[in-house]
Short mmCIF file of N, CA, C and O in Angstrom, two decimals:
data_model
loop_
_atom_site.label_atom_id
_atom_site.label_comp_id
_atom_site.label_asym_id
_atom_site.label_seq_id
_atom_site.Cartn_x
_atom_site.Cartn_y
_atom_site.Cartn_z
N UNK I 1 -9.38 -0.02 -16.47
CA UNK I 1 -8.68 -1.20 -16.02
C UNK I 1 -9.46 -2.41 -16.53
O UNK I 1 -10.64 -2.59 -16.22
N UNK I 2 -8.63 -3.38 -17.45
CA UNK I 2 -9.75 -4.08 -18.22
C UNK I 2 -10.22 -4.96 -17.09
O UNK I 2 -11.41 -5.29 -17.02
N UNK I 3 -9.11 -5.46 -15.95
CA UNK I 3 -9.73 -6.37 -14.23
C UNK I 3 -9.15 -5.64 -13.56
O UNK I 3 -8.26 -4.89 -13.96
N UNK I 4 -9.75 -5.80 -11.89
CA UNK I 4 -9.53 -5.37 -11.17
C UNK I 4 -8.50 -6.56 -10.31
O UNK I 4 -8.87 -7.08 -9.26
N UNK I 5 -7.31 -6.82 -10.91
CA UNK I 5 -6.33 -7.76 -10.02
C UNK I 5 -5.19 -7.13 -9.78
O UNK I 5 -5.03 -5.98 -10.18
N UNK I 6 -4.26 -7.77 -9.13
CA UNK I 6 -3.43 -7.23 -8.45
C UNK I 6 -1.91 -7.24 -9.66
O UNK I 6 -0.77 -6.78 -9.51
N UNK I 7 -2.67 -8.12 -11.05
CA UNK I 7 -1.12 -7.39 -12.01
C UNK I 7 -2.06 -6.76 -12.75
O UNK I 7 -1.52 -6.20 -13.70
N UNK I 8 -3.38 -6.60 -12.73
CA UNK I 8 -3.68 -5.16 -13.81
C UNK I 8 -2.96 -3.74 -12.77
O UNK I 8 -2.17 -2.94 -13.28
N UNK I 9 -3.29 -3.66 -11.61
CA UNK I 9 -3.02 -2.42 -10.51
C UNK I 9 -1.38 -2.42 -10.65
O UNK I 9 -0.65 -1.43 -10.58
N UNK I 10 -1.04 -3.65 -10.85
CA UNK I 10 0.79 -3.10 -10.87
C UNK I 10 0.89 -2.92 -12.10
O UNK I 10 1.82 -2.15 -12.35
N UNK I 11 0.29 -3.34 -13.11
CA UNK I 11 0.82 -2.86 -14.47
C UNK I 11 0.22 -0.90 -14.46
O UNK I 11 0.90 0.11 -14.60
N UNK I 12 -0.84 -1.01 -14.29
CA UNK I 12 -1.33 0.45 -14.92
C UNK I 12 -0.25 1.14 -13.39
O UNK I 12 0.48 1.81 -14.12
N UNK I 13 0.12 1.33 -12.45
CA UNK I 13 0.54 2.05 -11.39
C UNK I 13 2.46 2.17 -12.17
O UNK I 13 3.11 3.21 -12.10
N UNK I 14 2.97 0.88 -12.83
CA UNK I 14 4.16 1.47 -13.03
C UNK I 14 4.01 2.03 -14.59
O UNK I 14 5.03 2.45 -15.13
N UNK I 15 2.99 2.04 -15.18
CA UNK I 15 2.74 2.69 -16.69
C UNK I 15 3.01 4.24 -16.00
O UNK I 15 3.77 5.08 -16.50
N UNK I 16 2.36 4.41 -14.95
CA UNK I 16 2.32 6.16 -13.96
C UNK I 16 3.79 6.43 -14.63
O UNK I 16 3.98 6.97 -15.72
N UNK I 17 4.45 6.10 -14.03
CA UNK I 17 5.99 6.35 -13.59
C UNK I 17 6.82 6.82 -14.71
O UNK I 17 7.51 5.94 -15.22
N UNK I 18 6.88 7.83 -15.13
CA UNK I 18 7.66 8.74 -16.22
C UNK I 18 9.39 7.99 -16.25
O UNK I 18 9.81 7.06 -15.55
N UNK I 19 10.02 8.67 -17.17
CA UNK I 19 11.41 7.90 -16.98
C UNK I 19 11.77 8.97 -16.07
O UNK I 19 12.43 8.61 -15.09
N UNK I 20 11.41 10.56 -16.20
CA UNK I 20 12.53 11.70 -15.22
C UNK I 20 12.05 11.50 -13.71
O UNK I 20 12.86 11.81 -12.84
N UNK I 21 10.67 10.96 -13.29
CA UNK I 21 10.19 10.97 -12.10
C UNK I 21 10.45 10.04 -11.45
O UNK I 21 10.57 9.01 -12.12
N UNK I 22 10.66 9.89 -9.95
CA UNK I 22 11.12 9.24 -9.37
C UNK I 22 10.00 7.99 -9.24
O UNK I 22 8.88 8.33 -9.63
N UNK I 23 10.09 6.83 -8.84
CA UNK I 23 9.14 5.80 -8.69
C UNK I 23 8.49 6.30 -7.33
O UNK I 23 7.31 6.51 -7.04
N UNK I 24 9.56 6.39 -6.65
CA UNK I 24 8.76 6.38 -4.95
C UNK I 24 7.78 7.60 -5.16
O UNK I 24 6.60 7.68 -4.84
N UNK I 25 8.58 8.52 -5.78
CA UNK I 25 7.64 9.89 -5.83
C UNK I 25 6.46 9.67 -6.05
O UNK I 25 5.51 9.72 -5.27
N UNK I 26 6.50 9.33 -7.50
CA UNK I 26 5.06 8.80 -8.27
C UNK I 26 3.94 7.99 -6.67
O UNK I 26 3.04 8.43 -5.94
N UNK I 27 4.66 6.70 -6.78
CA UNK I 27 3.65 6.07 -5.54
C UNK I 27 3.00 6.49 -4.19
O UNK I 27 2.00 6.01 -3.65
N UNK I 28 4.00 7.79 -3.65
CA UNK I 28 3.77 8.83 -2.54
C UNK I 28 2.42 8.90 -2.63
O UNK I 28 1.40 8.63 -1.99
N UNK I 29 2.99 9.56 -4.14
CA UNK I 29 1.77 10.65 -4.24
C UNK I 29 0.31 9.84 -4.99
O UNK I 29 -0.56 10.60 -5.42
N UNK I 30 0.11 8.57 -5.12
CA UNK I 30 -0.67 7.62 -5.18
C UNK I 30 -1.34 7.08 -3.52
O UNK I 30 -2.50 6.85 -3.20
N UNK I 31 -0.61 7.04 -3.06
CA UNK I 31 -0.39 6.48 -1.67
C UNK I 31 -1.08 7.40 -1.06
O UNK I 31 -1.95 6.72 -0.50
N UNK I 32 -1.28 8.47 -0.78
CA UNK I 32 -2.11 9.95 -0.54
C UNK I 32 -3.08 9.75 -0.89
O UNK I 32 -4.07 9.41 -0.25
N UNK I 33 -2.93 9.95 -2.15
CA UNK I 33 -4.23 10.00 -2.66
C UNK I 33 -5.34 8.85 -2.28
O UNK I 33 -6.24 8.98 -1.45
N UNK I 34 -5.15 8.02 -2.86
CA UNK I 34 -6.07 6.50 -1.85
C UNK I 34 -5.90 6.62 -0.25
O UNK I 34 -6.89 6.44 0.46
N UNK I 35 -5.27 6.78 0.04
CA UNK I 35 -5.23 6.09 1.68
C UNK I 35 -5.72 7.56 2.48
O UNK I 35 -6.61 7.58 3.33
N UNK I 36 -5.02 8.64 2.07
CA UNK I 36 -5.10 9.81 3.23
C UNK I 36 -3.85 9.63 3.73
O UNK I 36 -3.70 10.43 4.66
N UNK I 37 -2.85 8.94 3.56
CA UNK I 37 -1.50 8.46 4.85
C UNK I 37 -0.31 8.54 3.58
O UNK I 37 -0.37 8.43 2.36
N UNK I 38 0.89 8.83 4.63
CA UNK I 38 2.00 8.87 4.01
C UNK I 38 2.54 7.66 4.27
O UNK I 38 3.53 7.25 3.68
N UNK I 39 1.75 6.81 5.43
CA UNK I 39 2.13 5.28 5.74
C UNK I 39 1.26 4.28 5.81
O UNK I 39 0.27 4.26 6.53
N UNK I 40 1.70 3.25 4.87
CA UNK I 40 0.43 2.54 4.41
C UNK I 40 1.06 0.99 4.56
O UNK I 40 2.19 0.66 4.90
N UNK I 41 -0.23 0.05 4.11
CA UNK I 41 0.50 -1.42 3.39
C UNK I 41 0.59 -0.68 1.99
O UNK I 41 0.15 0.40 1.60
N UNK I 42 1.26 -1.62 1.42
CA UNK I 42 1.53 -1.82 -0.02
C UNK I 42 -0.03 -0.63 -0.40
O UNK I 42 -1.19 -0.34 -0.11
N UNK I 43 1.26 -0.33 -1.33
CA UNK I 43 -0.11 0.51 -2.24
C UNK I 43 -1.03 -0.12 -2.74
O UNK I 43 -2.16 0.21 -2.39
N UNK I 44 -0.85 -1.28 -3.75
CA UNK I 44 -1.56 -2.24 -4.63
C UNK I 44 -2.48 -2.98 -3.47
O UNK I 44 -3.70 -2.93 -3.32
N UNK I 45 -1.74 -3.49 -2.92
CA UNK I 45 -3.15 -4.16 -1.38
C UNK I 45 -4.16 -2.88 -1.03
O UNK I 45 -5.34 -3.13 -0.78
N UNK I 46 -3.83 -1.92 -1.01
CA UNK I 46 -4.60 -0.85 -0.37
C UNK I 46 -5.87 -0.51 -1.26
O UNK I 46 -7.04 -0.33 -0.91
N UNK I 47 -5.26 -0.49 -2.54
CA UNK I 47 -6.10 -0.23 -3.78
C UNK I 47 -7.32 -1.30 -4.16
O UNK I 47 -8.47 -1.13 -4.56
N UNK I 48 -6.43 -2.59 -3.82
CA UNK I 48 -7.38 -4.32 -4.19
C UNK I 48 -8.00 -3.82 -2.39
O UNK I 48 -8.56 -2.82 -2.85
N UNK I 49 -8.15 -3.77 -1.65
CA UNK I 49 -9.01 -3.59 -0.89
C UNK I 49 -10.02 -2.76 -0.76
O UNK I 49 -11.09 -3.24 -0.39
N UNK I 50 -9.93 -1.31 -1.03
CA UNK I 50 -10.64 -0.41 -1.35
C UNK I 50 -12.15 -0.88 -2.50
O UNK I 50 -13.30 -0.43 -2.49
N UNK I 51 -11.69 -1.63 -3.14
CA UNK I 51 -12.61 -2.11 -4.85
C UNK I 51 -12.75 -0.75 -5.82
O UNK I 51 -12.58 0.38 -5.35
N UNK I 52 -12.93 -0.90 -6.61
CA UNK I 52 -12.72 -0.18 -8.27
C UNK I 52 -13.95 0.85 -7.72
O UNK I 52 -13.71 1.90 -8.32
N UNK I 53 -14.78 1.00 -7.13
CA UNK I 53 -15.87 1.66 -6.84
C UNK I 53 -15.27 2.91 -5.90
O UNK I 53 -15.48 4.09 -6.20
N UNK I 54 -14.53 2.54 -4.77
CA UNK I 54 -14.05 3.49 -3.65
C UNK I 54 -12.84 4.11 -4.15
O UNK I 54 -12.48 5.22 -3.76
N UNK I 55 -11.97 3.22 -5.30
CA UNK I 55 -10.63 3.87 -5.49
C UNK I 55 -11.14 4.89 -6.93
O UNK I 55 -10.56 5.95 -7.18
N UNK I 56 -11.74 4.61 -7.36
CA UNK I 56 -11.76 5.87 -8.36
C UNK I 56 -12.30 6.99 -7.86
O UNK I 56 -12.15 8.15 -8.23
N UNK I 57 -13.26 6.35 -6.59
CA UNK I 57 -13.90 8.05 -6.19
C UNK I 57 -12.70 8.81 -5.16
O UNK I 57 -12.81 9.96 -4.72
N UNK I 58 -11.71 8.02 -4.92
CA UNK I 58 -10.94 8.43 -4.08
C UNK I 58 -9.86 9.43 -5.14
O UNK I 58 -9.42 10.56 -4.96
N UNK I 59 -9.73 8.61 -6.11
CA UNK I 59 -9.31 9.31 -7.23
C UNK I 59 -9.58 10.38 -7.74
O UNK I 59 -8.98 11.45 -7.70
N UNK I 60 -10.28 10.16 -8.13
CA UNK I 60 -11.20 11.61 -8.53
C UNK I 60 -11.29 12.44 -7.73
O UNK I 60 -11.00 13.50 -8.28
N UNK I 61 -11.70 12.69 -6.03
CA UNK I 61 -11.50 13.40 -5.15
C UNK I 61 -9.82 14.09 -5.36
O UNK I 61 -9.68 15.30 -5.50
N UNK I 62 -9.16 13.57 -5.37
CA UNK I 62 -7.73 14.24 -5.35
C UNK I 62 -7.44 14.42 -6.50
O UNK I 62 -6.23 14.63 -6.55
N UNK I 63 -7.99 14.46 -7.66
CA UNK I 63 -7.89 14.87 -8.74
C UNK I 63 -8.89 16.59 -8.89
O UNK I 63 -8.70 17.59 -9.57
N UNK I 64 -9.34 16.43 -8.46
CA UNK I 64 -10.43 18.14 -7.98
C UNK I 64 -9.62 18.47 -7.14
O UNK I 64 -9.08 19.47 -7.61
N UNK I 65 -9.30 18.32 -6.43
CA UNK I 65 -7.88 18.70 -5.09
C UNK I 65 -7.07 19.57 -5.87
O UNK I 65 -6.97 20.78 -5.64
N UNK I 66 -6.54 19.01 -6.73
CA UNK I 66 -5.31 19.35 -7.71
C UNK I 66 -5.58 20.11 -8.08
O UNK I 66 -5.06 21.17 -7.73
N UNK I 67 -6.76 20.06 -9.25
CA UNK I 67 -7.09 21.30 -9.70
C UNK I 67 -7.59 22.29 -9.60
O UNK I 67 -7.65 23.10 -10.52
N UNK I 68 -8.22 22.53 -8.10
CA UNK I 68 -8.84 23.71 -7.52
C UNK I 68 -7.71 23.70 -6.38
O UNK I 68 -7.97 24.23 -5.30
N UNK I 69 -6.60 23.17 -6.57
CA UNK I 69 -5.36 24.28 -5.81
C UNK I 69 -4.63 24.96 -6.71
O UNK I 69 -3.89 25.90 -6.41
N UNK I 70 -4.82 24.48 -8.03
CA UNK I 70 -3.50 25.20 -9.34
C UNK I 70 -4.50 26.73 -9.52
O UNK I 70 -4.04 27.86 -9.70
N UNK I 71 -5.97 26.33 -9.42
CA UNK I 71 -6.78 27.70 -10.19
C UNK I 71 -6.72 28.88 -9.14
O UNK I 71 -6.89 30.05 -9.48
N UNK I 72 -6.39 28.40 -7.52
CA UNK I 72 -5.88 29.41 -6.83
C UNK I 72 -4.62 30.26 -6.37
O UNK I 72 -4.77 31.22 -5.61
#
């Protein structure tokens, strides 16, 4: 993320968003991943609050999630 502002987080979050996948889907499952909750504020507030330090490790945590549930 070249900054950490609130149109770099909306640009790279709707880059996510495939044309066949749903938007909300995509953000759900963003929304999880950062927060722990299926009910949140705004994703992008959640993310600019967190800072670039807590959201990638949060990231990365559910990114090992993923892949040590597919290898089982």
């Amino acid at each position: 993320i070249p900054s950490f502002t609130l149109d770099e987080l909306t640009k790279l979050t709707e880059s996510l968003v495939a044309e066949d996948a749903p938007k909300k889907s995509v953000f759900q499952t963003l929304r999880i991943a950062v927060t722990g909750q299926e009910g949140t504020p705004p994703l992008i507030d959640c993310m600019l609050a967190l800072g670039p330090e807590h959201l990638n490790r949060r990231l990365g945590d559910a990114l090992k999630a993923i892949e040590a549930a597919e290898q089982s």
